[in-house]
Coordinates of N, CA and C in Angstrom, one line a residue:
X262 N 8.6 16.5 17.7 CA 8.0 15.2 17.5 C 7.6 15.0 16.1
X263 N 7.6 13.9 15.7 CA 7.1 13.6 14.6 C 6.1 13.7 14.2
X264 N 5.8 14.1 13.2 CA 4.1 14.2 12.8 C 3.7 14.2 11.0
X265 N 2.8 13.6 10.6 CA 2.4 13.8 9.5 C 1.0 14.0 9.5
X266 N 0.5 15.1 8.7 CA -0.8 15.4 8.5 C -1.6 15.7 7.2
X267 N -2.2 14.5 7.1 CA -3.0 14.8 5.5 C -4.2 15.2 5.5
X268 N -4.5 15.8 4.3 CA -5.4 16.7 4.0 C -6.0 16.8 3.0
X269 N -7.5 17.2 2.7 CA -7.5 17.3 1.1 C -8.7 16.0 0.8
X270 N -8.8 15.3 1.9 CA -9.8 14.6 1.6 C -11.7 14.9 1.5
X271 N -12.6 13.9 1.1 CA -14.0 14.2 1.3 C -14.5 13.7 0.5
X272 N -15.7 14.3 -0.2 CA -16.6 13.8 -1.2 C -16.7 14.0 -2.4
X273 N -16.6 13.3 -3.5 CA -16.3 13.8 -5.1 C -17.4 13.0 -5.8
X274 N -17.4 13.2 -7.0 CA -18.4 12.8 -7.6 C -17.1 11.8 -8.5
X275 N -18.1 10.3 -9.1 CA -17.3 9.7 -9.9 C -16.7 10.8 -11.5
X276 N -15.5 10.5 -11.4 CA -15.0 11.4 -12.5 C -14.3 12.4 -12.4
X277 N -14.6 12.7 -11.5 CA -14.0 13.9 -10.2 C -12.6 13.9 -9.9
X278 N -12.0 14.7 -9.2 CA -10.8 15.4 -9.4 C -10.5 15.6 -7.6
X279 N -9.4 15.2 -7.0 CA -9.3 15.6 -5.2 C -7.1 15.4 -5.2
X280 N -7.3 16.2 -5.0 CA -5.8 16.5 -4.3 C -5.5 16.8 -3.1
X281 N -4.8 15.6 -3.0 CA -4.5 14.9 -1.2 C -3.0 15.4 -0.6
X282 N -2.9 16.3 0.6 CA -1.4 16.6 0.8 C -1.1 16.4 2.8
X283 N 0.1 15.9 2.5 CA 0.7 15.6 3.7 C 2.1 16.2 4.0
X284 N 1.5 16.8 5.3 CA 2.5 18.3 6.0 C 3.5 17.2 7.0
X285 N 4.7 17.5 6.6 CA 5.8 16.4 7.5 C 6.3 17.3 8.5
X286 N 6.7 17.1 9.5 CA 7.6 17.8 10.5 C 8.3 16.8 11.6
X287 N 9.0 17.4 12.3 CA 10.0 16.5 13.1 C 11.2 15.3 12.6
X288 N 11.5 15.3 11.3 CA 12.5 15.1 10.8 C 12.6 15.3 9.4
X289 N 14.2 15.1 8.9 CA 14.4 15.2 8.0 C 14.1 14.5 6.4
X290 N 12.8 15.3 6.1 CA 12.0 15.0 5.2 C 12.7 15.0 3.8
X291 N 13.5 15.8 3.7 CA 14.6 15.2 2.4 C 15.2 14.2 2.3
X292 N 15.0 13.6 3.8 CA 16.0 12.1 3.3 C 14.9 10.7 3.1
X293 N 13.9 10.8 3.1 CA 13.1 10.2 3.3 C 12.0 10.3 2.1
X294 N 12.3 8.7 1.3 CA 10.8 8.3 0.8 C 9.9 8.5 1.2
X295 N 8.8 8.6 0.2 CA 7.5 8.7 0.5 C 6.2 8.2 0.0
X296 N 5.3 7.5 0.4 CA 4.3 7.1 -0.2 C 2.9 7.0 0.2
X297 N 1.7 6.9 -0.2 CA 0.7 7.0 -0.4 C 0.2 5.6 0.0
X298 N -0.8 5.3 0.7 CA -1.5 3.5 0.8 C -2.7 4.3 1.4
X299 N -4.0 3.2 0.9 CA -5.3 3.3 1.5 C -5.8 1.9 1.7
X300 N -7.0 2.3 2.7 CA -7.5 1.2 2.9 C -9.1 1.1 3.0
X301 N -9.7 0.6 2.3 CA -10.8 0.2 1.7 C -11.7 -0.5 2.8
X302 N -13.5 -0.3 3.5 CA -13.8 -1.4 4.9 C -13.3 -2.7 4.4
X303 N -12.9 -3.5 4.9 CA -13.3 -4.9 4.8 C -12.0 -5.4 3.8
X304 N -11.1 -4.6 4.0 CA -9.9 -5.1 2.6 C -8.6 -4.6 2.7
X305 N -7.4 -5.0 2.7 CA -6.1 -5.2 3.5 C -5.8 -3.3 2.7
X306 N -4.8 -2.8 3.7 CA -4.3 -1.8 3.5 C -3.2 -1.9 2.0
X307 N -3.3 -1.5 1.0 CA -2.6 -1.2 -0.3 C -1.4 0.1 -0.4
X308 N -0.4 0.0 -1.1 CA 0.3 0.7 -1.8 C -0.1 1.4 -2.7
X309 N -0.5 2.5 -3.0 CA -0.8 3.6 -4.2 C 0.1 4.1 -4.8
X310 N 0.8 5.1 -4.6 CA 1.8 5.4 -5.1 C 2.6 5.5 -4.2
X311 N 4.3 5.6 -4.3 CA 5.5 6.3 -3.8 C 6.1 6.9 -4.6
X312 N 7.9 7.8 -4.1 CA 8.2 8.6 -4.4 C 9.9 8.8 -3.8
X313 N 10.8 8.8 -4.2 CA 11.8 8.8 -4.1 C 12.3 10.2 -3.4
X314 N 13.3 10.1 -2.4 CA 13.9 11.6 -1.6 C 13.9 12.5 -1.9
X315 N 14.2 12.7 -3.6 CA 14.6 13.5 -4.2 C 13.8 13.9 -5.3
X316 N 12.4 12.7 -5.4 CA 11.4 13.1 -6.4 C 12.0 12.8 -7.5
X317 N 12.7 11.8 -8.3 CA 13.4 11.5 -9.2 C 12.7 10.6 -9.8
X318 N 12.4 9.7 -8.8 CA 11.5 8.4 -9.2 C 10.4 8.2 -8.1
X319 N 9.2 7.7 -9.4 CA 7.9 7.3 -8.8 C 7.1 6.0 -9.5
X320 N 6.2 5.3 -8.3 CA 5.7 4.3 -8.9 C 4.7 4.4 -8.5
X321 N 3.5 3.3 -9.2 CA 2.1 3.1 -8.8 C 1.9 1.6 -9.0
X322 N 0.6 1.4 -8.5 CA -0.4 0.6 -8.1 C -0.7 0.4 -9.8
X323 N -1.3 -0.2 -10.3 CA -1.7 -0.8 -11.6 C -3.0 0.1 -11.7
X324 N -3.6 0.0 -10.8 CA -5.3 0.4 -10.7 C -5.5 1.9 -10.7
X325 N -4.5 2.4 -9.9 CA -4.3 3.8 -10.4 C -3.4 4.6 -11.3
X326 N -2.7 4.0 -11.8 CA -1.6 4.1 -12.9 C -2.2 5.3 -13.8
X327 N -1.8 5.9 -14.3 CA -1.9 7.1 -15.5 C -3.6 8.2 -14.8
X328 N -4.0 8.0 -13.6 CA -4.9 8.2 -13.4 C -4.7 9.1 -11.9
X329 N -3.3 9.1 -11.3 CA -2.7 9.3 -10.1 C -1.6 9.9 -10.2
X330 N -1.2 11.3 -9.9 CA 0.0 11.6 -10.0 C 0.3 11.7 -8.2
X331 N 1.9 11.3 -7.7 CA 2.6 11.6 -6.4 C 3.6 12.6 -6.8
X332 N 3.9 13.8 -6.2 CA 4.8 14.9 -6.3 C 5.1 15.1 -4.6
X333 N 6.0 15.7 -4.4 CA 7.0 16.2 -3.5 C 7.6 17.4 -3.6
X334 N 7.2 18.5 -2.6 CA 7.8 19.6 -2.7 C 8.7 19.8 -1.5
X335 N 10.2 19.4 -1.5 CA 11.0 19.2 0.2 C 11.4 20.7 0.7
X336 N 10.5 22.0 -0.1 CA 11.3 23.2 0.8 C 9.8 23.3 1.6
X337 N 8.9 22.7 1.4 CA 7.5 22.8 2.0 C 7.1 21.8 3.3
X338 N 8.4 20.6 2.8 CA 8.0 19.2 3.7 C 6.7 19.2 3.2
X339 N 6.3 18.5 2.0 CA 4.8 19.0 1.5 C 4.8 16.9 0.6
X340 N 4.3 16.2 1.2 CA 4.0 15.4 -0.3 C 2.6 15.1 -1.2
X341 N 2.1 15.2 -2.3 CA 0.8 15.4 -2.8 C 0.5 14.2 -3.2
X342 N -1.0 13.9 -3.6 CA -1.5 12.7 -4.7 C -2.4 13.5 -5.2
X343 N -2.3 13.5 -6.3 CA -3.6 14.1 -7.4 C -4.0 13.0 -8.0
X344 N -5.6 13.3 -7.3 CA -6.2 12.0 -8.3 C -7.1 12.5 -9.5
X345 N -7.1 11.8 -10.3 CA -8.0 12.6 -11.8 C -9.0 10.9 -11.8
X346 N -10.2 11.2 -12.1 CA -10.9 10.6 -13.0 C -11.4 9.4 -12.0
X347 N -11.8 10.0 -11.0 CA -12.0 9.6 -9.9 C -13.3 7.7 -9.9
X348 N -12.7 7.1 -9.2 CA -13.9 6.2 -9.5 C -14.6 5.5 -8.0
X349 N -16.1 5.3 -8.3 CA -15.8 4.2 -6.8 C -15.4 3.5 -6.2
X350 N -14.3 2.9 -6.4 CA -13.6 1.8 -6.1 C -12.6 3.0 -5.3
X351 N -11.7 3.5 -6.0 CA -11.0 4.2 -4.9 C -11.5 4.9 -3.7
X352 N -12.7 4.7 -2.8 CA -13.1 5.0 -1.9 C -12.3 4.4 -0.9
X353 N -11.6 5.0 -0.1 CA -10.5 4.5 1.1 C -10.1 5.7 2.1
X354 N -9.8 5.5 3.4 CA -8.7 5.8 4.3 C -7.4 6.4 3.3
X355 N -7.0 6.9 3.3 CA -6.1 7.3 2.5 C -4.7 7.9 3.9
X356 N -3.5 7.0 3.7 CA -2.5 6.7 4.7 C -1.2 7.7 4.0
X357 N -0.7 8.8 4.6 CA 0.6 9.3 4.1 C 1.8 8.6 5.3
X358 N 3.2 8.1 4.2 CA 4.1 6.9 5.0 C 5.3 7.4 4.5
X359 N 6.4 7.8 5.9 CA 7.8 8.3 5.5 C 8.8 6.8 5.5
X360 N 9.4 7.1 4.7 CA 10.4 5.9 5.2 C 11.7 5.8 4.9
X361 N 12.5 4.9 5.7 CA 14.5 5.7 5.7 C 14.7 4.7 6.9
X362 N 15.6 5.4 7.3 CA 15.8 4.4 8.8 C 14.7 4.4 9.4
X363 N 13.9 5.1 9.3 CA 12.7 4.8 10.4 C 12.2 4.9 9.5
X364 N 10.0 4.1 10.2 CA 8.8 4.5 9.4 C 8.0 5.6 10.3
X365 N 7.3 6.1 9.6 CA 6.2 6.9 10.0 C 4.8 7.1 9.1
X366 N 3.7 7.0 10.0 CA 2.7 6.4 9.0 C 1.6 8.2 10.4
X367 N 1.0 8.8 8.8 CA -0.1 9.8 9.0 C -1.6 9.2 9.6
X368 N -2.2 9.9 9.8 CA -3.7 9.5 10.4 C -4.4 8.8 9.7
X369 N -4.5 9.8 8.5 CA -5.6 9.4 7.7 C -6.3 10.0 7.6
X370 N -7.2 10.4 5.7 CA -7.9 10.8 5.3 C -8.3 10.5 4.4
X371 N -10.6 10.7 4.8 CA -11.6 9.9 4.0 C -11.7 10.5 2.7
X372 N -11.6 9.5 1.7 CA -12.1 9.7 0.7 C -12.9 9.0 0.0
X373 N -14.4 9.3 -0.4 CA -15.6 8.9 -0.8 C -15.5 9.3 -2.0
X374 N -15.7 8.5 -3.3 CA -16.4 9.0 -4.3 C -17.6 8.3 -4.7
X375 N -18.9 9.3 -5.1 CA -20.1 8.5 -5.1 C -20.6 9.5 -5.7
X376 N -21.6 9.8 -6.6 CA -23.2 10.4 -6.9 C -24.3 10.4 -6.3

């Protein structure tokens, strides 16, 4: 069965540093983009970063731009977000999302930053 499971979430201080990872299984994770979206109370679900099959190519969100790295390790089925420089505003649900011929969207994990 399919499954994605992210991880890596919690509580940081503004400025702060959290590295977020999502464990794939039940299909073939090398064929398959991958990307990052969170969702904020009260405010439509967003695109953060993505990531190409092969990790060749990656993009971002404006707001997290130079402040967010997405990496892919496909002998791990492993995809990451490193976030640096953490701010309140990025407090969100944080969604890991396969996509190819099919989609597949992870649970979800909180991430709070606050003092």
């Amino acid at each position: 069965q399919v499954q994605l499971v992210e991880a890596g979430g919690g509580l940081v201080q503004p400025g702060g540093s959290l590295r977020l990872s999502c464990a794939a299984s039940g299909f073939t994770f090398s064929s398959y983009a991958m990307s990052w979206h969170r969702q904020a109370p009260g405010k439509e679900r967003e695109l953060v970063a993505a990531i190409s099959s092969a990790g060749g190519s990656t993009n971002y969100a404006d707001s997290v731009k130079d402040r967010f790295t997405i990496s892919r390790d496909n002998a791990k089925n492993t995809v990451y977000l490193q976030m640096d420089s953490l701010k309140p505003e990025d407090t969100a649900v944080y969604y890991c999302h396969a996509y190819s011929r099919n989609n597949y969207w992870g649970q979800g994990t909180q991430v709070t930053v606050s003092s």
